[in-house]
């Protein structure tokens, strides 16, 4: 059982930067695939980026070159990050981190059905 807690959301002007963090506890050194999603009001949840167990990263076209997903670990906790640069008003959404116990190679942005564990969400607002 994994428990995910996000932090780092906030408000920023267009062109600015934010860094989201997600602490993943309950990690038992099994393979883990992790990702970031976002959901704007009235829209479906959208996959933003995926990082597989080996560290391979994949990005949605809308964020390529602007966002960077990364991970780190310390003792029994995994940390997932999303560095967001050159933010645009259309990036405004609630951002969610997600994880699944999966050691396979993932070289695409995995959809929401591919994850069994979710964070509570953090709001990102970009003003023009």
Tab-separated table of N, CA and C in Angstrom:
chain	number	residue	atom	x	y	z
A	1	UNK	N	0.848	-1.183	0.000
A	1	UNK	CA	0.000	0.000	0.000
A	1	UNK	C	0.893	1.245	0.000
A	2	UNK	N	0.672	2.134	-0.964
A	2	UNK	CA	1.442	3.369	-1.059
A	2	UNK	C	0.580	4.550	-0.635
A	3	UNK	N	1.212	5.506	0.031
A	3	UNK	CA	0.520	6.727	0.453
A	3	UNK	C	1.251	7.911	-0.154
A	4	UNK	N	0.505	8.779	-0.875
A	4	UNK	CA	1.118	9.888	-1.612
A	4	UNK	C	0.637	11.218	-1.041
A	5	UNK	N	1.587	12.109	-0.787
A	5	UNK	CA	1.263	13.445	-0.282
A	5	UNK	C	1.987	14.474	-1.131
A	6	UNK	N	1.219	15.378	-1.728
A	6	UNK	CA	1.785	16.390	-2.616
A	6	UNK	C	1.995	17.710	-1.889
A	7	UNK	N	2.892	18.515	-2.451
A	7	UNK	CA	3.105	19.872	-1.966
A	7	UNK	C	3.688	20.703	-3.097
A	8	UNK	N	3.639	22.029	-2.936
A	8	UNK	CA	4.324	22.901	-3.876
A	8	UNK	C	3.458	23.669	-4.844
A	9	UNK	N	2.146	23.476	-4.799
A	9	UNK	CA	1.306	24.256	-5.696
A	9	UNK	C	1.266	25.721	-5.286
A	10	UNK	N	0.595	26.532	-6.095
A	10	UNK	CA	0.464	27.947	-5.772
A	10	UNK	C	0.064	28.757	-6.976
A	11	UNK	N	0.212	30.066	-6.841
A	11	UNK	CA	-0.143	30.993	-7.918
A	11	UNK	C	1.120	31.656	-8.452
A	12	UNK	N	1.165	31.819	-9.761
A	12	UNK	CA	2.338	32.408	-10.397
A	12	UNK	C	1.886	33.121	-11.661
A	13	UNK	N	2.665	34.107	-12.083
A	13	UNK	CA	2.357	34.788	-13.335
A	13	UNK	C	2.895	33.985	-14.517
A	14	UNK	N	2.301	34.217	-15.671
A	14	UNK	CA	2.741	33.548	-16.885
A	14	UNK	C	4.239	33.771	-17.091
A	15	UNK	N	4.921	32.690	-17.481
A	15	UNK	CA	6.359	32.744	-17.652
A	15	UNK	C	7.137	32.330	-16.421
A	16	UNK	N	6.432	32.201	-15.307
A	16	UNK	CA	7.083	31.831	-14.062
A	16	UNK	C	7.287	30.330	-13.928
A	17	UNK	N	7.774	29.936	-12.761
A	17	UNK	CA	8.105	28.536	-12.494
A	17	UNK	C	7.542	28.088	-11.152
A	18	UNK	N	7.253	26.795	-11.065
A	18	UNK	CA	6.849	26.160	-9.813
A	18	UNK	C	7.438	24.756	-9.787
A	19	UNK	N	7.651	24.257	-8.585
A	19	UNK	CA	8.117	22.877	-8.430
A	19	UNK	C	7.151	22.143	-7.519
A	20	UNK	N	6.577	21.078	-8.038
A	20	UNK	CA	5.692	20.227	-7.251
A	20	UNK	C	6.474	19.038	-6.700
A	21	UNK	N	6.130	18.633	-5.485
A	21	UNK	CA	6.751	17.476	-4.862
A	21	UNK	C	5.678	16.488	-4.426
A	22	UNK	N	6.048	15.228	-4.374
A	22	UNK	CA	5.134	14.181	-3.930
A	22	UNK	C	5.937	13.156	-3.139
A	23	UNK	N	5.602	13.014	-1.871
A	23	UNK	CA	6.259	12.020	-1.024
A	23	UNK	C	5.462	10.723	-1.061
A	24	UNK	N	6.125	9.629	-1.430
A	24	UNK	CA	5.473	8.324	-1.574
A	24	UNK	C	5.986	7.407	-0.470
A	25	UNK	N	5.158	7.168	0.536
A	25	UNK	CA	5.544	6.286	1.638
A	25	UNK	C	4.906	4.912	1.454
A	26	UNK	N	5.402	3.943	2.233
A	26	UNK	CA	4.936	2.576	2.077
A	26	UNK	C	5.701	1.837	1.007
A	27	UNK	N	6.726	2.458	0.520
A	27	UNK	CA	7.560	1.892	-0.538
A	27	UNK	C	8.389	0.735	0.022
A	28	UNK	N	8.388	-0.406	-0.682
A	28	UNK	CA	9.078	-1.595	-0.167
A	28	UNK	C	10.137	-2.083	-1.144
A	29	UNK	N	10.666	-1.161	-1.947
A	29	UNK	CA	11.729	-1.454	-2.904
A	29	UNK	C	11.259	-2.335	-4.068
A	30	UNK	N	9.983	-2.488	-4.236
A	30	UNK	CA	9.477	-3.101	-5.460
A	30	UNK	C	9.491	-2.053	-6.551
A	31	UNK	N	9.372	-2.456	-7.777
A	31	UNK	CA	9.355	-1.501	-8.869
A	31	UNK	C	8.139	-0.596	-8.797
A	32	UNK	N	8.356	0.679	-9.114
A	32	UNK	CA	7.270	1.654	-9.055
A	32	UNK	C	7.289	2.517	-10.301
A	33	UNK	N	6.143	2.681	-10.912
A	33	UNK	CA	5.942	3.628	-12.009
A	33	UNK	C	5.170	4.811	-11.434
A	34	UNK	N	5.603	6.029	-11.740
A	34	UNK	CA	4.951	7.207	-11.163
A	34	UNK	C	4.644	8.236	-12.243
A	35	UNK	N	3.678	9.078	-11.968
A	35	UNK	CA	3.310	10.079	-12.952
A	35	UNK	C	2.619	11.279	-12.334
A	36	UNK	N	2.506	12.315	-13.145
A	36	UNK	CA	1.767	13.518	-12.786
A	36	UNK	C	0.586	13.690	-13.744
A	37	UNK	N	-0.529	14.085	-13.176
A	37	UNK	CA	-1.734	14.378	-13.951
A	37	UNK	C	-2.239	15.760	-13.578
A	38	UNK	N	-3.104	16.307	-14.391
A	38	UNK	CA	-3.762	17.560	-14.042
A	38	UNK	C	-5.209	17.533	-14.530
A	39	UNK	N	-6.025	18.306	-13.832
A	39	UNK	CA	-7.433	18.379	-14.201
A	39	UNK	C	-7.932	19.799	-13.991
A	40	UNK	N	-8.369	20.404	-15.076
A	40	UNK	CA	-8.954	21.737	-15.015
A	40	UNK	C	-10.469	21.599	-14.884
A	41	UNK	N	-11.153	22.609	-14.344
A	41	UNK	CA	-12.606	22.535	-14.180
A	41	UNK	C	-13.310	22.224	-15.501
A	42	UNK	N	-14.187	21.228	-15.479
A	42	UNK	CA	-14.955	20.876	-16.659
A	42	UNK	C	-14.206	20.048	-17.680
A	43	UNK	N	-12.962	19.673	-17.359
A	43	UNK	CA	-12.163	18.888	-18.300
A	43	UNK	C	-11.784	17.545	-17.700
A	44	UNK	N	-11.406	16.609	-18.563
A	44	UNK	CA	-10.967	15.297	-18.092
A	44	UNK	C	-9.565	15.379	-17.505
A	45	UNK	N	-9.268	14.412	-16.648
A	45	UNK	CA	-7.917	14.343	-16.087
A	45	UNK	C	-6.935	14.001	-17.207
A	46	UNK	N	-5.853	14.756	-17.271
A	46	UNK	CA	-4.891	14.657	-18.361
A	46	UNK	C	-3.537	14.201	-17.833
A	47	UNK	N	-2.945	13.210	-18.489
A	47	UNK	CA	-1.598	12.784	-18.124
A	47	UNK	C	-0.580	13.813	-18.555
A	48	UNK	N	0.288	14.222	-17.659
A	48	UNK	CA	1.298	15.239	-17.938
A	48	UNK	C	2.663	14.602	-18.193
A	49	UNK	N	3.064	13.688	-17.316
A	49	UNK	CA	4.381	13.070	-17.443
A	49	UNK	C	4.412	11.751	-16.678
A	50	UNK	N	5.272	10.864	-17.139
A	50	UNK	CA	5.451	9.552	-16.512
A	50	UNK	C	6.935	9.284	-16.331
A	51	UNK	N	7.294	8.662	-15.217
A	51	UNK	CA	8.671	8.187	-15.026
A	51	UNK	C	8.582	6.738	-14.576
A	52	UNK	N	9.215	5.840	-15.334
A	52	UNK	CA	9.077	4.429	-14.980
A	52	UNK	C	10.143	4.027	-13.963
A	53	UNK	N	10.148	2.738	-13.622
A	53	UNK	CA	11.013	2.263	-12.557
A	53	UNK	C	12.494	2.496	-12.875
A	54	UNK	N	12.849	2.461	-14.142
A	54	UNK	CA	14.239	2.660	-14.547
A	54	UNK	C	14.597	4.131	-14.752
A	55	UNK	N	13.623	5.002	-14.605
A	55	UNK	CA	13.881	6.434	-14.765
A	55	UNK	C	13.585	6.988	-16.143
A	56	UNK	N	13.002	6.151	-17.023
A	56	UNK	CA	12.641	6.647	-18.355
A	56	UNK	C	11.485	7.615	-18.210
A	57	UNK	N	11.597	8.771	-18.875
A	57	UNK	CA	10.560	9.799	-18.759
A	57	UNK	C	9.812	9.996	-20.067
A	58	UNK	N	8.540	10.311	-19.949
A	58	UNK	CA	7.686	10.607	-21.100
A	58	UNK	C	6.827	11.820	-20.744
A	59	UNK	N	6.530	12.652	-21.760
A	59	UNK	CA	5.807	13.888	-21.521
A	59	UNK	C	4.673	14.065	-22.523
A	60	UNK	N	3.610	14.722	-22.065
A	60	UNK	CA	2.559	15.156	-22.988
A	60	UNK	C	3.131	16.241	-23.887
A	61	UNK	N	2.648	16.307	-25.118
A	61	UNK	CA	3.163	17.298	-26.060
A	61	UNK	C	2.987	18.726	-25.536
A	62	UNK	N	1.938	18.954	-24.777
A	62	UNK	CA	1.634	20.305	-24.296
A	62	UNK	C	2.655	20.827	-23.290
A	63	UNK	N	3.466	19.936	-22.714
A	63	UNK	CA	4.427	20.373	-21.690
A	63	UNK	C	5.867	20.052	-22.042
A	64	UNK	N	6.098	19.396	-23.163
A	64	UNK	CA	7.467	19.037	-23.551
A	64	UNK	C	8.340	20.268	-23.654
A	65	UNK	N	9.545	20.173	-23.085
A	65	UNK	CA	10.478	21.296	-23.122
A	65	UNK	C	10.261	22.305	-22.025
A	66	UNK	N	9.148	22.200	-21.295
A	66	UNK	CA	8.856	23.143	-20.211
A	66	UNK	C	8.818	22.463	-18.847
A	67	UNK	N	8.341	21.234	-18.802
A	67	UNK	CA	8.210	20.496	-17.544
A	67	UNK	C	9.251	19.381	-17.484
A	68	UNK	N	9.712	19.071	-16.269
A	68	UNK	CA	10.651	17.974	-16.061
A	68	UNK	C	10.195	17.141	-14.873
A	69	UNK	N	10.013	15.848	-15.107
A	69	UNK	CA	9.662	14.925	-14.032
A	69	UNK	C	10.932	14.232	-13.554
A	70	UNK	N	11.043	14.035	-12.247
A	70	UNK	CA	12.206	13.356	-11.702
A	70	UNK	C	11.811	12.664	-10.407
A	71	UNK	N	12.707	11.810	-9.918
A	71	UNK	CA	12.415	11.106	-8.673
A	71	UNK	C	13.690	10.933	-7.872
A	72	UNK	N	13.517	10.689	-6.593
A	72	UNK	CA	14.617	10.471	-5.687
A	72	UNK	C	14.107	9.548	-4.589
A	73	UNK	N	15.011	8.950	-3.841
A	73	UNK	CA	14.554	8.124	-2.730
A	73	UNK	C	15.465	8.294	-1.538
A	74	UNK	N	14.863	8.144	-0.364
A	74	UNK	CA	15.590	8.253	0.892
A	74	UNK	C	14.953	7.266	1.861
A	75	UNK	N	15.744	6.307	2.293
A	75	UNK	CA	15.258	5.273	3.208
A	75	UNK	C	14.016	4.614	2.602
A	76	UNK	N	12.869	4.697	3.242
A	76	UNK	CA	11.666	4.017	2.759
A	76	UNK	C	10.675	4.952	2.091
A	77	UNK	N	11.157	6.102	1.641
A	77	UNK	CA	10.257	7.063	0.999
A	77	UNK	C	10.798	7.448	-0.364
A	78	UNK	N	9.910	7.396	-1.350
A	78	UNK	CA	10.227	7.888	-2.686
A	78	UNK	C	9.738	9.322	-2.813
A	79	UNK	N	10.468	10.121	-3.569
A	79	UNK	CA	10.041	11.480	-3.818
A	79	UNK	C	9.912	11.684	-5.324
A	80	UNK	N	8.770	12.203	-5.708
A	80	UNK	CA	8.496	12.505	-7.105
A	80	UNK	C	8.399	14.015	-7.253
A	81	UNK	N	8.998	14.557	-8.329
A	81	UNK	CA	9.013	15.996	-8.536
A	81	UNK	C	8.492	16.333	-9.931
A	82	UNK	N	7.952	17.527	-10.042
A	82	UNK	CA	7.612	18.087	-11.345
A	82	UNK	C	8.069	19.536	-11.355
A	83	UNK	N	9.130	19.799	-12.117
A	83	UNK	CA	9.645	21.147	-12.296
A	83	UNK	C	8.911	21.756	-13.483
A	84	UNK	N	8.216	22.870	-13.238
A	84	UNK	CA	7.401	23.494	-14.286
A	84	UNK	C	7.950	24.885	-14.592
A	85	UNK	N	8.399	25.086	-15.809
A	85	UNK	CA	8.943	26.368	-16.244
A	85	UNK	C	8.101	26.944	-17.377
A	86	UNK	N	8.301	28.226	-17.633
A	86	UNK	CA	7.572	28.916	-18.712
A	86	UNK	C	6.078	28.624	-18.625
A	87	UNK	N	5.533	28.775	-17.452
A	87	UNK	CA	4.132	28.424	-17.233
A	87	UNK	C	3.208	29.336	-18.022
A	88	UNK	N	2.097	28.736	-18.469
A	88	UNK	CA	1.094	29.440	-19.252
A	88	UNK	C	-0.246	29.390	-18.519
A	89	UNK	N	-1.137	30.329	-18.795
A	89	UNK	CA	-2.456	30.278	-18.148
A	89	UNK	C	-3.171	28.946	-18.365
A	90	UNK	N	-2.951	28.321	-19.507
A	90	UNK	CA	-3.615	27.042	-19.778
A	90	UNK	C	-3.050	25.889	-18.954
A	91	UNK	N	-1.982	26.139	-18.208
A	91	UNK	CA	-1.464	25.123	-17.282
A	91	UNK	C	-2.228	25.127	-15.957
A	92	UNK	N	-3.111	26.087	-15.780
A	92	UNK	CA	-3.895	26.173	-14.553
A	92	UNK	C	-4.754	24.929	-14.383
A	93	UNK	N	-4.619	24.260	-13.232
A	93	UNK	CA	-5.351	23.026	-12.973
A	93	UNK	C	-5.005	22.532	-11.574
A	94	UNK	N	-5.728	21.506	-11.136
A	94	UNK	CA	-5.315	20.762	-9.960
A	94	UNK	C	-4.389	19.651	-10.437
A	95	UNK	N	-3.224	19.568	-9.845
A	95	UNK	CA	-2.220	18.587	-10.240
A	95	UNK	C	-2.193	17.439	-9.222
A	96	UNK	N	-2.136	16.221	-9.757
A	96	UNK	CA	-2.140	15.015	-8.937
A	96	UNK	C	-0.908	14.165	-9.246
A	97	UNK	N	-0.302	13.603	-8.224
A	97	UNK	CA	0.719	12.596	-8.455
A	97	UNK	C	0.064	11.218	-8.323
A	98	UNK	N	0.637	10.249	-8.991
A	98	UNK	CA	0.089	8.899	-8.995
A	98	UNK	C	1.228	7.896	-9.033
A	99	UNK	N	0.973	6.698	-8.503
A	99	UNK	CA	1.996	5.655	-8.473
A	99	UNK	C	1.347	4.289	-8.620
A	100	UNK	N	2.137	3.348	-9.138
A	100	UNK	CA	1.672	1.975	-9.245
A	100	UNK	C	2.864	1.046	-9.085
A	101	UNK	N	2.626	-0.080	-8.431
A	101	UNK	CA	3.685	-1.058	-8.215
A	101	UNK	C	3.902	-1.820	-9.514
A	102	UNK	N	4.900	-1.367	-10.274
A	102	UNK	CA	5.104	-1.899	-11.618
A	102	UNK	C	6.552	-1.654	-12.016
A	103	UNK	N	7.294	-2.724	-12.272
A	103	UNK	CA	8.709	-2.603	-12.627
A	103	UNK	C	8.937	-2.637	-14.134
A	104	UNK	N	7.872	-2.703	-14.918
A	104	UNK	CA	8.035	-2.829	-16.365
A	104	UNK	C	8.479	-1.510	-16.987
A	105	UNK	N	8.986	-1.612	-18.214
A	105	UNK	CA	9.386	-0.427	-18.968
A	105	UNK	C	8.142	0.303	-19.477
A	106	UNK	N	8.088	1.597	-19.244
A	106	UNK	CA	6.953	2.411	-19.682
A	106	UNK	C	7.514	3.594	-20.459
A	107	UNK	N	7.301	3.600	-21.758
A	107	UNK	CA	7.863	4.664	-22.593
A	107	UNK	C	6.748	5.445	-23.270
A	108	UNK	N	5.767	5.822	-22.462
A	108	UNK	CA	4.667	6.640	-22.933
A	108	UNK	C	4.037	7.272	-21.693
A	109	UNK	N	3.179	8.254	-21.893
A	109	UNK	CA	2.477	8.862	-20.770
A	109	UNK	C	1.316	7.943	-20.410
A	110	UNK	N	1.477	7.236	-19.320
A	110	UNK	CA	0.469	6.263	-18.900
A	110	UNK	C	-0.803	6.974	-18.455
A	111	UNK	N	-1.951	6.409	-18.840
A	111	UNK	CA	-3.233	6.992	-18.480
A	111	UNK	C	-3.621	6.720	-17.040
A	112	UNK	N	-4.675	7.381	-16.552
A	112	UNK	CA	-5.059	7.263	-15.140
A	112	UNK	C	-5.421	5.844	-14.714
A	113	UNK	N	-5.931	5.019	-15.625
A	113	UNK	CA	-6.290	3.647	-15.258
A	113	UNK	C	-5.067	2.787	-14.944
A	114	UNK	N	-3.883	3.286	-15.251
A	114	UNK	CA	-2.666	2.536	-14.990
A	114	UNK	C	-2.093	2.743	-13.606
A	115	UNK	N	-2.786	3.487	-12.770
A	115	UNK	CA	-2.267	3.791	-11.439
A	115	UNK	C	-3.283	3.389	-10.367
A	116	UNK	N	-2.768	2.833	-9.289
A	116	UNK	CA	-3.637	2.414	-8.206
A	116	UNK	C	-3.605	3.322	-6.997
A	117	UNK	N	-2.635	4.236	-6.971
A	117	UNK	CA	-2.471	5.090	-5.799
A	117	UNK	C	-2.353	6.543	-6.247
A	118	UNK	N	-3.049	7.444	-5.518
A	118	UNK	CA	-3.129	8.847	-5.907
A	118	UNK	C	-2.909	9.765	-4.724
A	119	UNK	N	-2.337	10.943	-5.029
A	119	UNK	CA	-2.258	11.991	-4.039
A	119	UNK	C	-3.570	12.761	-3.988
A	120	UNK	N	-3.633	13.729	-3.085
A	120	UNK	CA	-4.865	14.470	-2.846
A	120	UNK	C	-5.043	15.638	-3.816
A	121	UNK	N	-4.011	15.998	-4.521
A	121	UNK	CA	-4.087	17.102	-5.480
A	121	UNK	C	-3.581	18.405	-4.898
A	122	UNK	N	-2.978	19.226	-5.756
A	122	UNK	CA	-2.511	20.546	-5.355
A	122	UNK	C	-2.824	21.522	-6.491
A	123	UNK	N	-3.292	22.717	-6.124
A	123	UNK	CA	-3.747	23.675	-7.115
A	123	UNK	C	-2.590	24.488	-7.667
A	124	UNK	N	-2.574	24.626	-8.992
A	124	UNK	CA	-1.629	25.500	-9.680
A	124	UNK	C	-2.443	26.507	-10.485
A	125	UNK	N	-2.196	27.784	-10.238
A	125	UNK	CA	-2.913	28.843	-10.943
A	125	UNK	C	-1.899	29.758	-11.614
A	126	UNK	N	-2.037	29.930	-12.927
A	126	UNK	CA	-1.131	30.781	-13.697
A	126	UNK	C	-1.938	31.940	-14.261
A	127	UNK	N	-1.564	33.144	-13.894
A	127	UNK	CA	-2.281	34.327	-14.348
A	127	UNK	C	-1.539	34.988	-15.503
A	128	UNK	N	-2.304	35.610	-16.367
A	128	UNK	CA	-1.703	36.249	-17.552
A	128	UNK	C	-1.291	37.669	-17.260
